[in-house]
Amino acid sequence: MACVEGRARAYASSANLGPGFDVLAVALDAFYDEVYVEVCDAGGEAVAVVESVEGPYSAGIDLDGNTARLAVNALLEGERVGGVRAGISIYKSIPPGRGLGSSGASAAASVVAAARALGLNPSPHRLIGYAGLGESVSAGSPHYDNVAASLLGGLVVVAVRGREVLAAYRAPLDGAWFAIVVPMVEVPPSKTGFMRSVLPGTIPLGEAAANFGRSAALVAAAHHGDLEAMGRLMMSDDIVEPARSKFTPCYSEVKKAALESGALGFYLSGAGPAMVALARGRESAERIASSMREACSCCGDAIALPSSPAPGALEVEVV
Ligand code: HSE
């Protein structure tokens, strides 16, 4: 072998879509990370190393504890590849710590690039498992929604039992556009862990069942191209978003602005602070994004832009 190389691009993703905590996410083409992996023969156990991180959001990214390194290590171990050193170089243009699946995208692109370099073709389920393990670094526990969206593209639903990925599907999502606002407020280094710690530990069965029903109906609505129903369902989470919204700067102001400017739905993106609105068409998404940015001025700078669903890392060839 001597040395072989692989490249991949993974887009940002926005998890939960309201009631679909840890099971729904959508890949968004507004931001992406690219990864180059060089795998060389080396003695002993397989090892992955992040060699460089460049790009607009490279500052302060941890190389050793990086999700990409852990994800590639999981891939090498899971696919029984020994005696190699995998050097990972990341181009990071997804803002980290904002609820846009930045670490998940790096992990997703890294496992695809490493698999391409080695000529391996693991199933999407296995790749989701490897990339999700990498994600546990940033969240404190593994969750697979962001990595599944970045790997498969579009709107995904992922089902796990323990650490086993039972099913991951991409649902049709015709005609949907999204408006994203990213408040550039300071967030703690363990923001996702914190935003998971504020969630209720137990939920009455009736409430949980109602939330499951609403997330399942959201996927069905997407299947039928019923964007109005999707939008209503996005705003029907009674468990996670109410607990987190009080820690999200300008949440109420931004939600009001989005709905007044024509959004069909609105939700907190993953653990935030980014927020996302559903729109029909690009023009509407642009208008909503700019209203959301204005509403964010109460808490400082914000990036806002329209976005459409992105392809998955498994589909995008990078030369
Ligand atoms: N589903 C995860 C959460 C996504 O909401 O905590 C974190 O990006």
GROMACS .gro file of C-alpha atoms and ligand atoms in nm:
model
  327
    1MET     CA    1   0.000   0.000   0.000
    2ALA     CA    2   0.270   0.255   0.105
    3CYS     CA    3   0.028   0.551   0.110
    4VAL     CA    4  -0.327   0.593  -0.023
    5GLU     CA    5  -0.558   0.893   0.001
    6GLY     CA    6  -0.926   0.982   0.009
    7ARG     CA    7  -1.136   1.298   0.022
    8ALA     CA    8  -1.491   1.378   0.124
    9ARG     CA    9  -1.723   1.671   0.184
   10ALA     CA   10  -1.999   1.673   0.446
   11TYR     CA   11  -2.259   1.945   0.482
   12ALA     CA   12  -2.391   2.102   0.800
   13SER     CA   13  -2.700   1.953   0.959
   14SER     CA   14  -2.979   2.067   1.182
   15ALA     CA   15  -3.112   1.813   1.430
   16ASN     CA   16  -3.443   1.743   1.601
   17LEU     CA   17  -3.681   1.952   1.381
   18GLY     CA   18  -3.886   2.005   1.695
   19PRO     CA   19  -4.025   1.676   1.830
   20GLY     CA   20  -3.762   1.446   1.669
   21PHE     CA   21  -3.499   1.465   1.943
   22ASP     CA   22  -3.194   1.256   1.842
   23VAL     CA   23  -3.385   1.087   1.557
   24LEU     CA   24  -3.448   1.355   1.291
   25ALA     CA   25  -3.204   1.587   1.117
   26VAL     CA   26  -3.173   1.765   0.786
   27ALA     CA   27  -2.850   1.827   0.592
   28LEU     CA   28  -2.822   2.191   0.484
   29ASP     CA   29  -2.611   2.323   0.199
   30ALA     CA   30  -2.528   2.658   0.364
   31PHE     CA   31  -2.202   2.527   0.516
   32TYR     CA   32  -1.970   2.230   0.468
   33ASP     CA   33  -1.645   2.073   0.590
   34GLU     CA   34  -1.399   1.889   0.367
   35VAL     CA   35  -1.157   1.624   0.479
   36TYR     CA   36  -0.845   1.471   0.325
   37VAL     CA   37  -0.717   1.147   0.473
   38GLU     CA   38  -0.380   0.992   0.390
   39VAL     CA   39  -0.337   0.634   0.511
   40CYS     CA   40   0.020   0.497   0.518
   41ASP     CA   41   0.167   0.162   0.619
   42ALA     CA   42   0.303   0.175   0.972
   43GLY     CA   43   0.396  -0.088   1.227
   44GLY     CA   44   0.178  -0.183   1.524
   45GLU     CA   45  -0.180  -0.087   1.588
   46ALA     CA   46  -0.376   0.135   1.351
   47VAL     CA   47  -0.377   0.495   1.461
   48ALA     CA   48  -0.558   0.808   1.340
   49VAL     CA   49  -0.415   1.156   1.388
   50VAL     CA   50  -0.561   1.496   1.303
   51GLU     CA   51  -0.270   1.672   1.135
   52SER     CA   52  -0.423   2.005   1.046
   53VAL     CA   53  -0.742   2.208   1.063
   54GLU     CA   54  -0.776   2.504   0.826
   55GLY     CA   55  -1.057   2.725   0.703
   56PRO     CA   56  -1.273   3.005   0.842
   57TYR     CA   57  -1.369   2.815   1.160
   58SER     CA   58  -1.042   2.638   1.235
   59ALA     CA   59  -0.944   2.850   1.535
   60GLY     CA   60  -0.945   2.669   1.868
   61ILE     CA   61  -1.036   2.327   1.726
   62ASP     CA   62  -0.889   2.052   1.944
   63LEU     CA   63  -0.674   1.809   1.743
   64ASP     CA   64  -0.639   1.526   1.997
   65GLY     CA   65  -0.996   1.511   2.122
   66ASN     CA   66  -1.133   1.573   1.773
   67THR     CA   67  -1.444   1.382   1.669
   68ALA     CA   68  -1.280   1.308   1.335
   69ARG     CA   69  -0.989   1.124   1.499
   70LEU     CA   70  -1.219   0.915   1.718
   71ALA     CA   71  -1.447   0.838   1.426
   72VAL     CA   72  -1.159   0.721   1.204
   73ASN     CA   73  -1.017   0.515   1.491
   74ALA     CA   74  -1.360   0.351   1.528
   75LEU     CA   75  -1.365   0.279   1.153
   76LEU     CA   76  -1.014   0.127   1.156
   77GLU     CA   77  -1.101  -0.092   1.453
   78GLY     CA   78  -1.449  -0.188   1.328
   79GLU     CA   79  -1.322  -0.276   0.978
   80ARG     CA   80  -1.021  -0.460   1.128
   81VAL     CA   81  -0.755  -0.248   0.959
   82GLY     CA   82  -0.421  -0.285   1.135
   83GLY     CA   83  -0.068  -0.150   1.085
   84VAL     CA   84  -0.157   0.187   0.937
   85ARG     CA   85  -0.140   0.553   1.030
   86ALA     CA   86  -0.427   0.770   0.905
   87GLY     CA   87  -0.342   1.142   0.885
   88ILE     CA   88  -0.652   1.363   0.875
   89SER     CA   89  -0.659   1.719   0.737
   90ILE     CA   90  -0.980   1.915   0.787
   91TYR     CA   91  -1.106   2.224   0.606
   92LYS     CA   92  -1.363   2.363   0.847
   93SER     CA   93  -1.624   2.604   0.722
   94ILE     CA   94  -1.915   2.502   0.945
   95PRO     CA   95  -1.922   2.723   1.254
   96PRO     CA   96  -1.861   2.496   1.555
   97GLY     CA   97  -2.070   2.495   1.872
   98ARG     CA   98  -2.374   2.653   1.704
   99GLY     CA   99  -2.610   2.356   1.669
  100LEU     CA  100  -2.529   2.298   1.303
  101GLY     CA  101  -2.368   1.956   1.334
  102SER     CA  102  -2.017   2.091   1.284
  103SER     CA  103  -1.837   1.813   1.470
  104GLY     CA  104  -2.072   1.555   1.319
  105ALA     CA  105  -1.988   1.676   0.968
  106SER     CA  106  -1.613   1.650   1.034
  107ALA     CA  107  -1.666   1.298   1.167
  108ALA     CA  108  -1.888   1.201   0.871
  109ALA     CA  109  -1.647   1.340   0.610
  110SER     CA  110  -1.353   1.173   0.786
  111VAL     CA  111  -1.498   0.822   0.788
  112VAL     CA  112  -1.602   0.853   0.423
  113ALA     CA  113  -1.258   0.988   0.321
  114ALA     CA  114  -1.079   0.712   0.517
  115ALA     CA  115  -1.305   0.441   0.373
  116ARG     CA  116  -1.242   0.577   0.020
  117ALA     CA  117  -0.866   0.582   0.080
  118LEU     CA  118  -0.869   0.219   0.195
  119GLY     CA  119  -1.110   0.102  -0.076
  120LEU     CA  120  -1.358  -0.009   0.192
  121ASN     CA  121  -1.731   0.000   0.140
  122PRO     CA  122  -1.895  -0.032   0.483
  123SER     CA  123  -2.274  -0.003   0.495
  124PRO     CA  124  -2.416   0.341   0.574
  125HIS     CA  125  -2.530   0.198   0.911
  126ARG     CA  126  -2.175   0.111   1.005
  127LEU     CA  127  -2.045   0.450   0.892
  128ILE     CA  128  -2.316   0.622   1.098
  129GLY     CA  129  -2.209   0.411   1.397
  130TYR     CA  130  -1.840   0.505   1.359
  131ALA     CA  131  -1.908   0.874   1.306
  132GLY     CA  132  -2.160   0.878   1.593
  133LEU     CA  133  -1.902   0.739   1.833
  134GLY     CA  134  -1.678   1.029   1.741
  135GLU     CA  135  -1.965   1.264   1.823
  136SER     CA  136  -1.980   1.141   2.182
  137VAL     CA  137  -1.680   1.365   2.252
  138SER     CA  138  -1.872   1.684   2.193
  139ALA     CA  139  -2.208   1.576   2.341
  140GLY     CA  140  -2.095   1.355   2.629
  141SER     CA  141  -2.302   1.066   2.485
  142PRO     CA  142  -2.333   0.936   2.131
  143HIS     CA  143  -2.618   1.058   1.915
  144TYR     CA  144  -2.651   0.976   1.550
  145ASP     CA  145  -2.890   1.229   1.400
  146ASN     CA  146  -2.634   1.485   1.280
  147VAL     CA  147  -2.390   1.230   1.138
  148ALA     CA  148  -2.672   1.041   0.963
  149ALA     CA  149  -2.787   1.361   0.789
  150SER     CA  150  -2.433   1.459   0.690
  151LEU     CA  151  -2.369   1.108   0.553
  152LEU     CA  152  -2.701   1.042   0.376
  153GLY     CA  153  -2.814   1.396   0.293
  154GLY     CA  154  -3.161   1.552   0.300
  155LEU     CA  155  -3.404   1.476   0.582
  156VAL     CA  156  -3.307   1.165   0.774
  157VAL     CA  157  -3.461   0.953   1.043
  158VAL     CA  158  -3.229   0.732   1.242
  159ALA     CA  159  -3.329   0.460   1.488
  160VAL     CA  160  -3.089   0.307   1.739
  161ARG     CA  161  -3.098   0.054   2.017
  162GLY     CA  162  -2.813   0.119   2.258
  163ARG     CA  163  -2.522   0.182   2.024
  164GLU     CA  164  -2.660  -0.026   1.740
  165VAL     CA  165  -2.799   0.164   1.442
  166LEU     CA  166  -3.115  -0.030   1.351
  167ALA     CA  167  -3.231   0.186   1.061
  168ALA     CA  168  -3.142   0.512   0.892
  169TYR     CA  169  -3.349   0.646   0.606
  170ARG     CA  170  -3.352   0.956   0.396
  171ALA     CA  171  -3.709   1.083   0.351
  172PRO     CA  172  -3.820   1.279   0.043
  173LEU     CA  173  -3.827   1.653   0.103
  174ASP     CA  174  -3.947   1.823  -0.213
  175GLY     CA  175  -3.985   2.200  -0.227
  176ALA     CA  176  -3.856   2.268   0.124
  177TRP     CA  177  -3.625   2.560   0.189
  178PHE     CA  178  -3.486   2.664   0.522
  179ALA     CA  179  -3.382   2.994   0.678
  180ILE     CA  180  -3.099   2.965   0.929
  181VAL     CA  181  -2.997   3.221   1.187
  182VAL     CA  182  -2.677   3.168   1.382
  183PRO     CA  183  -2.637   3.399   1.681
  184MET     CA  184  -2.264   3.454   1.731
  185VAL     CA  185  -2.302   3.467   2.108
  186GLU     CA  186  -2.051   3.310   2.343
  187VAL     CA  187  -2.128   2.946   2.419
  188PRO     CA  188  -1.964   2.723   2.682
  189PRO     CA  189  -1.711   2.466   2.549
  190SER     CA  190  -1.939   2.179   2.653
  191LYS     CA  191  -2.254   2.347   2.521
  192THR     CA  192  -2.422   2.032   2.385
  193GLY     CA  193  -2.355   1.845   2.710
  194PHE     CA  194  -2.501   2.134   2.906
  195MET     CA  195  -2.807   2.159   2.680
  196ARG     CA  196  -2.863   1.785   2.729
  197SER     CA  197  -2.826   1.819   3.106
  198VAL     CA  198  -3.120   2.065   3.125
  199LEU     CA  199  -3.360   1.808   2.975
  200PRO     CA  200  -3.606   1.618   3.194
  201GLY     CA  201  -3.477   1.276   3.306
  202THR     CA  202  -3.820   1.113   3.299
  203ILE     CA  203  -4.133   1.191   3.099
  204PRO     CA  204  -4.487   1.069   3.160
  205LEU     CA  205  -4.571   0.798   2.909
  206GLY     CA  206  -4.861   0.991   2.755
  207GLU     CA  207  -4.644   1.294   2.683
  208ALA     CA  208  -4.367   1.081   2.537
  209ALA     CA  209  -4.612   0.890   2.316
  210ALA     CA  210  -4.766   1.214   2.188
  211ASN     CA  211  -4.421   1.348   2.100
  212PHE     CA  212  -4.328   1.024   1.917
  213GLY     CA  213  -4.649   1.054   1.719
  214ARG     CA  214  -4.572   1.410   1.617
  215SER     CA  215  -4.220   1.326   1.501
  216ALA     CA  216  -4.348   1.027   1.302
  217ALA     CA  217  -4.618   1.246   1.146
  218LEU     CA  218  -4.353   1.503   1.052
  219VAL     CA  219  -4.169   1.243   0.843
  220ALA     CA  220  -4.497   1.135   0.684
  221ALA     CA  221  -4.580   1.499   0.606
  222ALA     CA  222  -4.241   1.538   0.435
  223HIS     CA  223  -4.315   1.220   0.238
  224HIS     CA  224  -4.642   1.370   0.115
  225GLY     CA  225  -4.483   1.708   0.039
  226ASP     CA  226  -4.716   1.870   0.293
  227LEU     CA  227  -4.493   2.155   0.406
  228GLU     CA  228  -4.771   2.326   0.606
  229ALA     CA  229  -4.815   2.014   0.821
  230MET     CA  230  -4.437   1.979   0.854
  231GLY     CA  231  -4.416   2.335   0.978
  232ARG     CA  232  -4.692   2.287   1.236
  233LEU     CA  233  -4.535   1.964   1.358
  234MET     CA  234  -4.193   2.129   1.392
  235MET     CA  235  -4.345   2.357   1.651
  236SER     CA  236  -4.514   2.079   1.848
  237ASP     CA  237  -4.231   1.958   2.072
  238ASP     CA  238  -4.343   1.963   2.437
  239ILE     CA  239  -4.032   1.808   2.587
  240VAL     CA  240  -3.693   1.927   2.461
  241GLU     CA  241  -3.735   2.270   2.304
  242PRO     CA  242  -3.933   2.420   2.595
  243ALA     CA  243  -3.651   2.320   2.832
  244ARG     CA  244  -3.379   2.460   2.607
  245SER     CA  245  -3.540   2.772   2.471
  246LYS     CA  246  -3.486   2.962   2.794
  247PHE     CA  247  -3.111   2.919   2.748
  248THR     CA  248  -3.124   3.037   2.385
  249PRO     CA  249  -3.063   3.407   2.334
  250CYS     CA  250  -3.343   3.591   2.149
  251TYR     CA  251  -3.544   3.268   2.098
  252SER     CA  252  -3.890   3.427   2.136
  253GLU     CA  253  -3.802   3.736   1.932
  254VAL     CA  254  -3.656   3.529   1.648
  255LYS     CA  255  -3.948   3.285   1.643
  256LYS     CA  256  -4.198   3.571   1.629
  257ALA     CA  257  -4.005   3.742   1.345
  258ALA     CA  258  -3.983   3.416   1.147
  259LEU     CA  259  -4.355   3.345   1.172
  260GLU     CA  260  -4.453   3.705   1.097
  261SER     CA  261  -4.243   3.700   0.782
  262GLY     CA  262  -4.411   3.387   0.650
  263ALA     CA  263  -4.225   3.087   0.797
  264LEU     CA  264  -4.426   2.764   0.786
  265GLY     CA  265  -4.246   2.633   1.093
  266PHE     CA  266  -3.962   2.712   1.331
  267TYR     CA  267  -3.738   2.519   1.573
  268LEU     CA  268  -3.420   2.532   1.775
  269SER     CA  269  -3.148   2.365   1.569
  270GLY     CA  270  -3.002   2.078   1.773
  271ALA     CA  271  -2.873   2.218   2.099
  272GLY     CA  272  -2.868   2.572   1.953
  273PRO     CA  273  -2.806   2.857   1.954
  274ALA     CA  274  -2.882   2.839   1.578
  275MET     CA  275  -3.251   2.849   1.492
  276VAL     CA  276  -3.414   2.731   1.171
  277ALA     CA  277  -3.738   2.816   0.993
  278LEU     CA  278  -3.913   2.622   0.718
  279ALA     CA  279  -4.000   2.810   0.399
  280ARG     CA  280  -4.151   2.740   0.061
  281GLY     CA  281  -3.899   2.856  -0.198
  282ARG     CA  282  -3.577   3.054  -0.195
  283GLU     CA  283  -3.725   3.404  -0.195
  284SER     CA  284  -3.934   3.333   0.110
  285ALA     CA  285  -3.635   3.175   0.287
  286GLU     CA  286  -3.425   3.487   0.213
  287ARG     CA  287  -3.693   3.717   0.351
  288ILE     CA  288  -3.737   3.508   0.665
  289ALA     CA  289  -3.360   3.482   0.721
  290SER     CA  290  -3.323   3.857   0.709
  291SER     CA  291  -3.612   3.912   0.956
  292MET     CA  292  -3.460   3.657   1.190
  293ARG     CA  293  -3.122   3.835   1.173
  294GLU     CA  294  -3.285   4.167   1.259
  295ALA     CA  295  -3.464   4.008   1.553
  296CYS     CA  296  -3.130   3.872   1.671
  297SER     CA  297  -2.980   4.218   1.702
  298CYS     CA  298  -3.096   4.214   2.068
  299CYS     CA  299  -2.818   3.968   2.141
  300GLY     CA  300  -2.532   4.080   1.914
  301ASP     CA  301  -2.405   3.963   1.578
  302ALA     CA  302  -2.570   3.687   1.382
  303ILE     CA  303  -2.522   3.512   1.051
  304ALA     CA  304  -2.846   3.444   0.862
  305LEU     CA  305  -2.895   3.277   0.528
  306PRO     CA  306  -3.131   3.068   0.320
  307SER     CA  307  -3.045   2.705   0.262
  308SER     CA  308  -3.178   2.406   0.077
  309PRO     CA  309  -3.136   2.040   0.171
  310ALA     CA  310  -2.784   1.916   0.095
  311PRO     CA  311  -2.657   1.587  -0.051
  312GLY     CA  312  -2.483   1.340   0.177
  313ALA     CA  313  -2.108   1.286   0.205
  314LEU     CA  314  -2.161   0.941   0.050
  315GLU     CA  315  -2.299   1.104  -0.266
  316VAL     CA  316  -2.049   1.387  -0.316
  317GLU     CA  317  -1.728   1.311  -0.501
  318VAL     CA  318  -1.444   1.548  -0.414
  319VAL     CA  319  -1.142   1.579  -0.645
  320HSE     N1  320  -2.996   1.573   1.894
  320HSE     C1  321  -2.884   1.638   1.956
  320HSE     C2  322  -2.933   1.726   2.068
  320HSE     C3  323  -2.813   1.719   1.852
  320HSE     O1  324  -3.032   1.794   2.046
  320HSE     O2  325  -2.872   1.728   2.175
  320HSE     C4  326  -2.697   1.796   1.909
  320HSE     O3  327  -2.637   1.866   1.801
   0.00000   0.00000   0.00000
